[in-house]
mmCIF file of C-alpha atoms in Angstrom:
data_model
loop_
_atom_site.group_PDB
_atom_site.id
_atom_site.type_symbol
_atom_site.label_atom_id
_atom_site.label_comp_id
_atom_site.label_asym_id
_atom_site.label_seq_id
_atom_site.Cartn_x
_atom_site.Cartn_y
_atom_site.Cartn_z
ATOM 1 C CA UNK A 1 129.218 142.231 132.088
ATOM 2 C CA UNK A 2 127.760 143.909 129.165
ATOM 3 C CA UNK A 3 128.137 146.891 130.473
ATOM 4 C CA UNK A 4 131.791 146.674 131.155
ATOM 5 C CA UNK A 5 132.502 146.176 128.057
ATOM 6 C CA UNK A 6 130.656 148.716 126.697
ATOM 7 C CA UNK A 7 132.356 151.211 129.341
ATOM 8 C CA UNK A 8 135.776 149.540 127.978
ATOM 9 C CA UNK A 9 134.955 150.253 124.165
ATOM 10 C CA UNK A 10 134.090 154.001 124.722
ATOM 11 C CA UNK A 11 137.038 154.001 126.360
ATOM 12 C CA UNK A 12 139.139 153.273 123.776
ATOM 13 C CA UNK A 13 137.436 154.511 121.023
ATOM 14 C CA UNK A 14 137.826 158.212 123.188
ATOM 15 C CA UNK A 15 141.883 157.573 123.144
ATOM 16 C CA UNK A 16 141.484 156.901 119.392
ATOM 17 C CA UNK A 17 139.923 160.569 118.438
ATOM 18 C CA UNK A 18 142.616 161.952 121.486
ATOM 19 C CA UNK A 19 140.136 162.187 124.015
ATOM 20 C CA UNK A 20 141.330 162.579 128.069
ATOM 21 C CA UNK A 21 140.933 159.974 130.135
ATOM 22 C CA UNK A 22 139.425 160.582 133.342
ATOM 23 C CA UNK A 23 140.298 159.445 136.684
ATOM 24 C CA UNK A 24 137.591 157.075 136.946
ATOM 25 C CA UNK A 25 137.555 155.720 133.700
ATOM 26 C CA UNK A 26 141.388 154.934 134.123
ATOM 27 C CA UNK A 27 141.475 152.958 137.133
ATOM 28 C CA UNK A 28 138.167 151.031 136.065
ATOM 29 C CA UNK A 29 140.885 149.855 133.176
ATOM 30 C CA UNK A 30 143.295 148.819 135.281
ATOM 31 C CA UNK A 31 140.895 147.099 137.657
ATOM 32 C CA UNK A 32 139.412 145.109 134.816
ATOM 33 C CA UNK A 33 142.552 144.310 133.409
ATOM 34 C CA UNK A 34 143.456 142.825 137.026
ATOM 35 C CA UNK A 35 140.477 141.033 137.138
ATOM 36 C CA UNK A 36 141.274 139.599 133.539
ATOM 37 C CA UNK A 37 144.585 137.988 134.371
ATOM 38 C CA UNK A 38 143.745 136.591 137.695
ATOM 39 C CA UNK A 39 140.863 135.001 135.663
ATOM 40 C CA UNK A 40 143.580 133.457 133.457
ATOM 41 C CA UNK A 41 146.645 132.614 136.288
ATOM 42 C CA UNK A 42 144.118 131.429 139.154
ATOM 43 C CA UNK A 43 145.883 128.538 139.036
ATOM 44 C CA UNK A 44 148.812 130.237 139.767
ATOM 45 C CA UNK A 45 148.098 131.885 143.525
ATOM 46 C CA UNK A 46 148.839 130.863 146.712
ATOM 47 C CA UNK A 47 147.046 129.580 148.768
ATOM 48 C CA UNK A 48 144.587 131.891 150.722
ATOM 49 C CA UNK A 49 144.713 134.149 147.848
ATOM 50 C CA UNK A 50 142.071 136.911 148.149
ATOM 51 C CA UNK A 51 141.481 138.471 144.594
ATOM 52 C CA UNK A 52 138.876 140.918 146.096
ATOM 53 C CA UNK A 53 141.147 142.166 148.658
ATOM 54 C CA UNK A 54 144.162 142.656 146.142
ATOM 55 C CA UNK A 55 142.594 144.439 143.623
ATOM 56 C CA UNK A 56 141.882 146.948 145.883
ATOM 57 C CA UNK A 57 145.242 147.066 147.296
ATOM 58 C CA UNK A 58 146.298 147.688 143.531
ATOM 59 C CA UNK A 59 144.020 150.074 142.710
ATOM 60 C CA UNK A 60 144.561 152.077 145.778
ATOM 61 C CA UNK A 61 148.309 152.161 145.516
ATOM 62 C CA UNK A 62 148.013 153.169 141.626
ATOM 63 C CA UNK A 63 145.320 156.409 143.517
ATOM 64 C CA UNK A 64 148.134 156.935 145.624
ATOM 65 C CA UNK A 65 150.386 157.406 142.775
ATOM 66 C CA UNK A 66 147.992 159.709 140.827
ATOM 67 C CA UNK A 67 148.052 162.059 144.243
ATOM 68 C CA UNK A 68 151.849 163.048 142.931
ATOM 69 C CA UNK A 69 152.379 165.048 140.244
ATOM 70 C CA UNK A 70 156.220 163.444 139.126
ATOM 71 C CA UNK A 71 154.327 159.974 139.809
ATOM 72 C CA UNK A 72 151.205 160.610 137.388
ATOM 73 C CA UNK A 73 153.298 162.046 134.532
ATOM 74 C CA UNK A 74 155.443 158.504 134.721
ATOM 75 C CA UNK A 75 152.203 157.038 134.561
ATOM 76 C CA UNK A 76 151.471 158.206 131.655
ATOM 77 C CA UNK A 77 151.875 156.001 128.617
ATOM 78 C CA UNK A 78 152.027 152.933 130.542
ATOM 79 C CA UNK A 79 148.546 150.573 129.924
ATOM 80 C CA UNK A 80 146.799 148.812 131.894
ATOM 81 C CA UNK A 81 147.708 145.684 130.681
ATOM 82 C CA UNK A 82 151.368 146.383 131.898
ATOM 83 C CA UNK A 83 150.566 147.562 135.137
ATOM 84 C CA UNK A 84 147.972 144.531 135.504
ATOM 85 C CA UNK A 85 151.204 142.213 134.407
ATOM 86 C CA UNK A 86 153.525 143.898 136.550
ATOM 87 C CA UNK A 87 151.144 143.124 139.837
ATOM 88 C CA UNK A 88 150.184 139.906 139.036
ATOM 89 C CA UNK A 89 153.533 139.040 140.162
ATOM 90 C CA UNK A 90 153.414 140.146 143.368
ATOM 91 C CA UNK A 91 150.171 137.580 143.481
ATOM 92 C CA UNK A 92 152.038 135.349 142.602
ATOM 93 C CA UNK A 93 154.613 135.751 145.812
ATOM 94 C CA UNK A 94 152.061 136.397 148.363
ATOM 95 C CA UNK A 95 153.603 140.085 148.896
ATOM 96 C CA UNK A 96 151.451 143.174 149.246
ATOM 97 C CA UNK A 97 152.294 146.062 147.895
ATOM 98 C CA UNK A 98 150.868 148.750 150.707
ATOM 99 C CA UNK A 99 152.806 147.103 153.106
ATOM 100 C CA UNK A 100 156.299 147.838 151.334
ATOM 101 C CA UNK A 101 156.866 143.983 150.412
ATOM 102 C CA UNK A 102 157.345 144.763 146.682
ATOM 103 C CA UNK A 103 156.865 147.841 144.254
ATOM 104 C CA UNK A 104 155.341 148.808 141.454
ATOM 105 C CA UNK A 105 157.806 150.926 139.690
ATOM 106 C CA UNK A 106 156.854 153.109 136.513
ATOM 107 C CA UNK A 107 160.159 153.161 134.051
ATOM 108 C CA UNK A 108 159.866 153.945 130.270
ATOM 109 C CA UNK A 109 156.769 152.644 129.075
ATOM 110 C CA UNK A 110 156.569 149.942 131.617
ATOM 111 C CA UNK A 111 155.482 149.241 135.012
ATOM 112 C CA UNK A 112 158.370 147.216 136.376
ATOM 113 C CA UNK A 113 157.911 144.690 139.411
ATOM 114 C CA UNK A 114 160.622 144.854 142.084
ATOM 115 C CA UNK A 115 160.858 143.028 145.507
ATOM 116 C CA UNK A 116 161.848 144.955 148.680
ATOM 117 C CA UNK A 117 163.668 143.283 150.880
ATOM 118 C CA UNK A 118 161.098 142.497 153.235
ATOM 119 C CA UNK A 119 160.308 140.996 150.286
ATOM 120 C CA UNK A 120 162.849 138.679 150.126
ATOM 121 C CA UNK A 121 162.862 137.489 153.222
ATOM 122 C CA UNK A 122 159.421 136.568 153.064
ATOM 123 C CA UNK A 123 159.891 134.642 149.799
ATOM 124 C CA UNK A 124 163.142 133.214 151.559
ATOM 125 C CA UNK A 125 161.501 131.818 154.625
ATOM 126 C CA UNK A 126 158.501 130.294 152.507
ATOM 127 C CA UNK A 127 160.083 128.215 149.618
ATOM 128 C CA UNK A 128 163.462 127.889 151.475
ATOM 129 C CA UNK A 129 163.806 123.824 151.083
ATOM 130 C CA UNK A 130 165.631 123.599 153.988
ATOM 131 C CA UNK A 131 164.196 125.184 156.881
ATOM 132 C CA UNK A 132 165.398 128.504 157.750
ATOM 133 C CA UNK A 133 165.460 129.796 161.589
ATOM 134 C CA UNK A 134 166.504 133.405 160.625
ATOM 135 C CA UNK A 135 167.683 135.808 157.800
ATOM 136 C CA UNK A 136 168.461 139.318 158.106
ATOM 137 C CA UNK A 137 170.365 142.027 156.644
ATOM 138 C CA UNK A 138 172.702 144.594 158.165
ATOM 139 C CA UNK A 139 174.039 148.054 156.474
ATOM 140 C CA UNK A 140 178.037 148.588 157.536
ATOM 141 C CA UNK A 141 178.933 152.188 158.318
ATOM 142 C CA UNK A 142 181.714 154.293 158.990
ATOM 143 C CA UNK A 143 182.959 153.406 162.321
ATOM 144 C CA UNK A 144 181.373 150.301 163.071
ATOM 145 C CA UNK A 145 182.953 146.911 163.845
ATOM 146 C CA UNK A 146 183.194 144.481 161.362
ATOM 147 C CA UNK A 147 185.142 141.336 160.969
ATOM 148 C CA UNK A 148 184.604 138.408 158.861
ATOM 149 C CA UNK A 149 186.888 135.032 158.192
ATOM 150 C CA UNK A 150 187.051 131.276 158.821
ATOM 151 C CA UNK A 151 188.044 129.934 161.908
ATOM 152 C CA UNK A 152 188.936 126.265 162.437
ATOM 153 C CA UNK A 153 187.067 125.672 158.962
ATOM 154 C CA UNK A 154 183.941 127.490 160.105
ATOM 155 C CA UNK A 155 182.534 130.445 159.379
ATOM 156 C CA UNK A 156 182.660 133.605 161.283
ATOM 157 C CA UNK A 157 180.892 137.002 161.732
ATOM 158 C CA UNK A 158 181.480 139.607 163.946
ATOM 159 C CA UNK A 159 179.908 143.146 163.961
ATOM 160 C CA UNK A 160 179.017 145.391 166.225
ATOM 161 C CA UNK A 161 177.511 148.905 164.786
ATOM 162 C CA UNK A 162 177.545 152.737 166.295
ATOM 163 C CA UNK A 163 174.420 153.561 168.595
ATOM 164 C CA UNK A 164 171.911 155.400 166.337
ATOM 165 C CA UNK A 165 175.231 155.293 163.136
ATOM 166 C CA UNK A 166 174.193 157.608 160.478
ATOM 167 C CA UNK A 167 177.689 157.636 158.669
ATOM 168 C CA UNK A 168 178.229 157.093 155.261
ATOM 169 C CA UNK A 169 177.775 153.224 153.960
ATOM 170 C CA UNK A 170 180.817 151.550 153.506
ATOM 171 C CA UNK A 171 178.893 147.978 152.716
ATOM 172 C CA UNK A 172 176.131 145.282 153.787
ATOM 173 C CA UNK A 173 175.985 141.601 154.977
ATOM 174 C CA UNK A 174 173.190 139.281 155.404
ATOM 175 C CA UNK A 175 173.331 136.028 156.884
ATOM 176 C CA UNK A 176 170.737 132.965 157.113
ATOM 177 C CA UNK A 177 170.868 130.273 159.791
ATOM 178 C CA UNK A 178 169.154 126.923 159.105
ATOM 179 C CA UNK A 179 167.235 124.976 162.245
ATOM 180 C CA UNK A 180 169.980 122.272 161.700
ATOM 181 C CA UNK A 181 172.500 125.003 163.416
ATOM 182 C CA UNK A 182 174.285 125.260 159.720
ATOM 183 C CA UNK A 183 174.658 129.027 158.608
ATOM 184 C CA UNK A 184 175.643 130.838 155.053
ATOM 185 C CA UNK A 185 176.651 134.705 154.741
ATOM 186 C CA UNK A 186 177.070 136.959 152.090
ATOM 187 C CA UNK A 187 179.002 140.389 152.115
ATOM 188 C CA UNK A 188 179.247 143.182 149.388
ATOM 189 C CA UNK A 189 180.928 146.593 149.978
ATOM 190 C CA UNK A 190 179.579 149.575 149.043
ATOM 191 C CA UNK A 191 181.829 150.052 145.490
ATOM 192 C CA UNK A 192 180.170 146.489 144.515
ATOM 193 C CA UNK A 193 176.631 147.474 145.128
ATOM 194 C CA UNK A 194 177.002 150.522 143.152
ATOM 195 C CA UNK A 195 178.526 148.696 140.499
ATOM 196 C CA UNK A 196 175.441 146.047 140.432
ATOM 197 C CA UNK A 197 173.379 149.423 140.795
ATOM 198 C CA UNK A 198 174.932 151.216 137.579
ATOM 199 C CA UNK A 199 175.482 148.002 135.727
ATOM 200 C CA UNK A 200 172.732 145.971 136.512
ATOM 201 C CA UNK A 201 169.851 147.515 137.761
ATOM 202 C CA UNK A 202 166.884 147.483 135.684
ATOM 203 C CA UNK A 203 166.056 151.016 137.126
ATOM 204 C CA UNK A 204 169.060 152.806 138.924
ATOM 205 C CA UNK A 205 167.667 156.106 139.157
ATOM 206 C CA UNK A 206 164.198 155.013 140.780
ATOM 207 C CA UNK A 207 163.258 156.530 144.011
ATOM 208 C CA UNK A 208 164.338 152.935 145.459
ATOM 209 C CA UNK A 209 167.710 153.589 144.943
ATOM 210 C CA UNK A 210 167.411 157.344 145.675
ATOM 211 C CA UNK A 211 165.102 157.415 148.601
ATOM 212 C CA UNK A 212 165.991 154.260 150.410
ATOM 213 C CA UNK A 213 169.633 153.106 149.584
ATOM 214 C CA UNK A 214 169.815 151.538 152.412
ATOM 215 C CA UNK A 215 166.763 149.027 151.781
ATOM 216 C CA UNK A 216 168.657 148.575 148.496
ATOM 217 C CA UNK A 217 171.809 147.808 150.142
ATOM 218 C CA UNK A 218 170.155 145.274 152.291
ATOM 219 C CA UNK A 219 167.768 144.175 149.306
ATOM 220 C CA UNK A 220 171.262 143.640 146.883
ATOM 221 C CA UNK A 221 173.398 141.482 149.839
ATOM 222 C CA UNK A 222 170.262 139.321 150.370
ATOM 223 C CA UNK A 223 169.396 138.479 146.902
ATOM 224 C CA UNK A 224 173.026 137.249 146.177
ATOM 225 C CA UNK A 225 173.119 134.829 149.612
ATOM 226 C CA UNK A 226 169.426 133.575 148.209
ATOM 227 C CA UNK A 227 171.176 132.587 145.233
ATOM 228 C CA UNK A 228 172.686 129.753 147.653
ATOM 229 C CA UNK A 229 169.394 128.870 149.089
ATOM 230 C CA UNK A 230 167.750 126.313 147.812
ATOM 231 C CA UNK A 231 164.362 127.340 147.053
ATOM 232 C CA UNK A 232 160.943 124.828 145.991
ATOM 233 C CA UNK A 233 158.262 126.986 143.770
ATOM 234 C CA UNK A 234 155.041 125.068 143.419
ATOM 235 C CA UNK A 235 154.747 127.172 140.053
ATOM 236 C CA UNK A 236 157.159 128.417 137.224
ATOM 237 C CA UNK A 237 154.844 131.921 137.402
ATOM 238 C CA UNK A 238 155.950 132.189 141.073
ATOM 239 C CA UNK A 239 160.107 131.580 140.090
ATOM 240 C CA UNK A 240 159.810 133.862 137.513
ATOM 241 C CA UNK A 241 157.984 136.566 138.995
ATOM 242 C CA UNK A 242 160.732 135.906 141.809
ATOM 243 C CA UNK A 243 163.891 136.020 139.530
ATOM 244 C CA UNK A 244 162.559 139.370 138.002
ATOM 245 C CA UNK A 245 161.391 141.029 140.898
ATOM 246 C CA UNK A 246 165.431 141.294 141.858
ATOM 247 C CA UNK A 247 164.971 144.415 139.867
ATOM 248 C CA UNK A 248 169.270 143.530 138.607
ATOM 249 C CA UNK A 249 170.322 140.985 136.058
ATOM 250 C CA UNK A 250 171.653 138.572 138.781
ATOM 251 C CA UNK A 251 172.822 136.093 135.962
ATOM 252 C CA UNK A 252 176.599 137.049 135.915
ATOM 253 C CA UNK A 253 180.380 136.392 137.331
ATOM 254 C CA UNK A 254 180.073 139.777 139.077
ATOM 255 C CA UNK A 255 177.476 137.638 141.402
ATOM 256 C CA UNK A 256 179.494 135.100 142.334
ATOM 257 C CA UNK A 257 181.855 134.521 145.075
ATOM 258 C CA UNK A 258 184.316 131.398 146.099
ATOM 259 C CA UNK A 259 183.676 132.177 149.195
ATOM 260 C CA UNK A 260 180.042 130.755 149.207
ATOM 261 C CA UNK A 261 180.243 128.098 146.678
ATOM 262 C CA UNK A 262 183.239 126.460 148.801
ATOM 263 C CA UNK A 263 182.077 126.852 151.891
ATOM 264 C CA UNK A 264 178.834 125.980 153.822
ATOM 265 C CA UNK A 265 176.037 125.321 151.065
ATOM 266 C CA UNK A 266 173.893 122.543 152.250
ATOM 267 C CA UNK A 267 174.387 118.613 151.112
ATOM 268 C CA UNK A 268 177.025 118.417 148.624
ATOM 269 C CA UNK A 269 177.444 122.131 148.229
ATOM 270 C CA UNK A 270 176.921 121.892 144.405
ATOM 271 C CA UNK A 271 174.136 124.577 142.616
ATOM 272 C CA UNK A 272 170.802 123.156 141.900
ATOM 273 C CA UNK A 273 168.941 124.153 138.625
ATOM 274 C CA UNK A 274 165.609 125.323 140.030
ATOM 275 C CA UNK A 275 164.024 126.182 136.774
ATOM 276 C CA UNK A 276 164.804 122.288 136.009
ATOM 277 C CA UNK A 277 163.875 121.476 139.036
ATOM 278 C CA UNK A 278 160.601 122.669 138.982
ATOM 279 C CA UNK A 279 160.027 121.567 135.264
ATOM 280 C CA UNK A 280 160.741 118.190 135.501
ATOM 281 C CA UNK A 281 158.637 117.696 139.043
ATOM 282 C CA UNK A 282 155.957 119.429 137.268
ATOM 283 C CA UNK A 283 156.206 116.932 134.613
ATOM 284 C CA UNK A 284 155.799 114.053 137.012
ATOM 285 C CA UNK A 285 152.868 115.160 138.395
ATOM 286 C CA UNK A 286 149.246 116.364 137.445
ATOM 287 C CA UNK A 287 148.480 119.923 137.281
ATOM 288 C CA UNK A 288 145.528 120.517 139.420
ATOM 289 C CA UNK A 289 142.470 122.136 137.391
ATOM 290 C CA UNK A 290 142.356 126.131 138.567
ATOM 291 C CA UNK A 291 139.992 126.460 141.115
ATOM 292 C CA UNK A 292 137.474 129.293 139.359
ATOM 293 C CA UNK A 293 136.596 131.533 142.814
ATOM 294 C CA UNK A 294 133.521 133.371 143.465
ATOM 295 C CA UNK A 295 133.596 136.827 143.814
ATOM 296 C CA UNK A 296 133.315 137.589 147.316
ATOM 297 C CA UNK A 297 130.312 139.987 147.605
ATOM 298 C CA UNK A 298 132.004 141.646 151.252
ATOM 299 C CA UNK A 299 133.816 143.485 149.158
ATOM 300 C CA UNK A 300 131.434 145.687 147.061
ATOM 301 C CA UNK A 301 130.393 147.489 150.300
ATOM 302 C CA UNK A 302 134.124 148.423 150.725
ATOM 303 C CA UNK A 303 134.771 149.232 147.295
ATOM 304 C CA UNK A 304 131.737 151.669 147.188
ATOM 305 C CA UNK A 305 132.500 152.937 150.628
ATOM 306 C CA UNK A 306 136.697 153.252 149.636
ATOM 307 C CA UNK A 307 135.354 155.628 146.344
ATOM 308 C CA UNK A 308 133.039 157.854 148.427
ATOM 309 C CA UNK A 309 135.970 158.341 150.985
ATOM 310 C CA UNK A 310 138.003 158.858 148.783
ATOM 311 C CA UNK A 311 136.586 160.492 146.064
ATOM 312 C CA UNK A 312 138.506 163.208 143.322
ATOM 313 C CA UNK A 313 140.457 165.895 144.957
ATOM 314 C CA UNK A 314 139.342 169.296 144.336
ATOM 315 C CA UNK A 315 141.719 172.354 145.419
ATOM 316 C CA UNK A 316 144.456 172.138 147.680
ATOM 317 C CA UNK A 317 148.097 171.442 146.122
ATOM 318 C CA UNK A 318 147.840 170.338 142.975
ATOM 319 C CA UNK A 319 150.909 167.614 142.687
ATOM 320 C CA UNK A 320 149.045 165.681 145.576
ATOM 321 C CA UNK A 321 145.542 165.803 144.070
ATOM 322 C CA UNK A 322 143.950 163.504 141.625
ATOM 323 C CA UNK A 323 142.218 165.806 138.293
ATOM 324 C CA UNK A 324 138.897 164.473 137.382
ATOM 325 C CA UNK A 325 141.024 164.524 134.077
ATOM 326 C CA UNK A 326 144.556 162.848 133.450
ATOM 327 C CA UNK A 327 146.763 164.207 130.362
ATOM 328 C CA UNK A 328 146.447 160.440 129.419
ATOM 329 C CA UNK A 329 145.146 160.000 125.945
#
């Protein structure tokens, strides 16, 4: 502990003097910030949370980002605490950065947390009050057969995509079916989704929108559908992380439609204030004492082996190597 405090003090002194930070110092600073956040918020973690595995995955993600020159430049100026605060939100929801269930996106001078399409589905299935049988979203392209409507008071949707269709995306839809046989769906045109991106997205020009537009179309429509799925989060931190992870501001009229409000919502179809519901439930029950997890020594060797195997890249393509010293001050 004394050695870690000394290293942190040395880093701070170096930064105050304008000294460049080494890669090892930078990664160690993030690791320390993560461990601090986890210790403070251990009571908000999901069951089975493995802090050593989570920290290892986070450091691996940041190391991979440092290999890319553009991403390395985007990280410049973002404090370790901001990176840790972003990543801890993935831990609250039980999502994995390395498997693409969520993202850490440098934007401005902050690290922003954002869920992926896969992460949205995982959270909905885990926290839906009404058991979910299946939930998915699809992109509709030019040439696909898509038809939706109401027949005899029941919602119906028909979708027959052309095989291997790479045509222009014209919209997306999402469906959730419950174990009791009921269902909900939501659809959005490409114009609606792009309007959300341009006017409400927290990072409209991020790589997620530019390079994975299909995933973002699916995520946007499934996130809007999820507003009608009544969910029960164990902790307020989980709810806050999920709300922020949408990547767009969903508290606005653009993202509400009369069709879903009048159609097949569970129970009486009235929207539920989940924030208030959680606050009330927590007031009526005693919070468990946070469990102090002991460090799992099994991962000490894995950390060491990871450092030895990866090393600090020398030569090769400078855009995809990690320099010994970073241009961070």
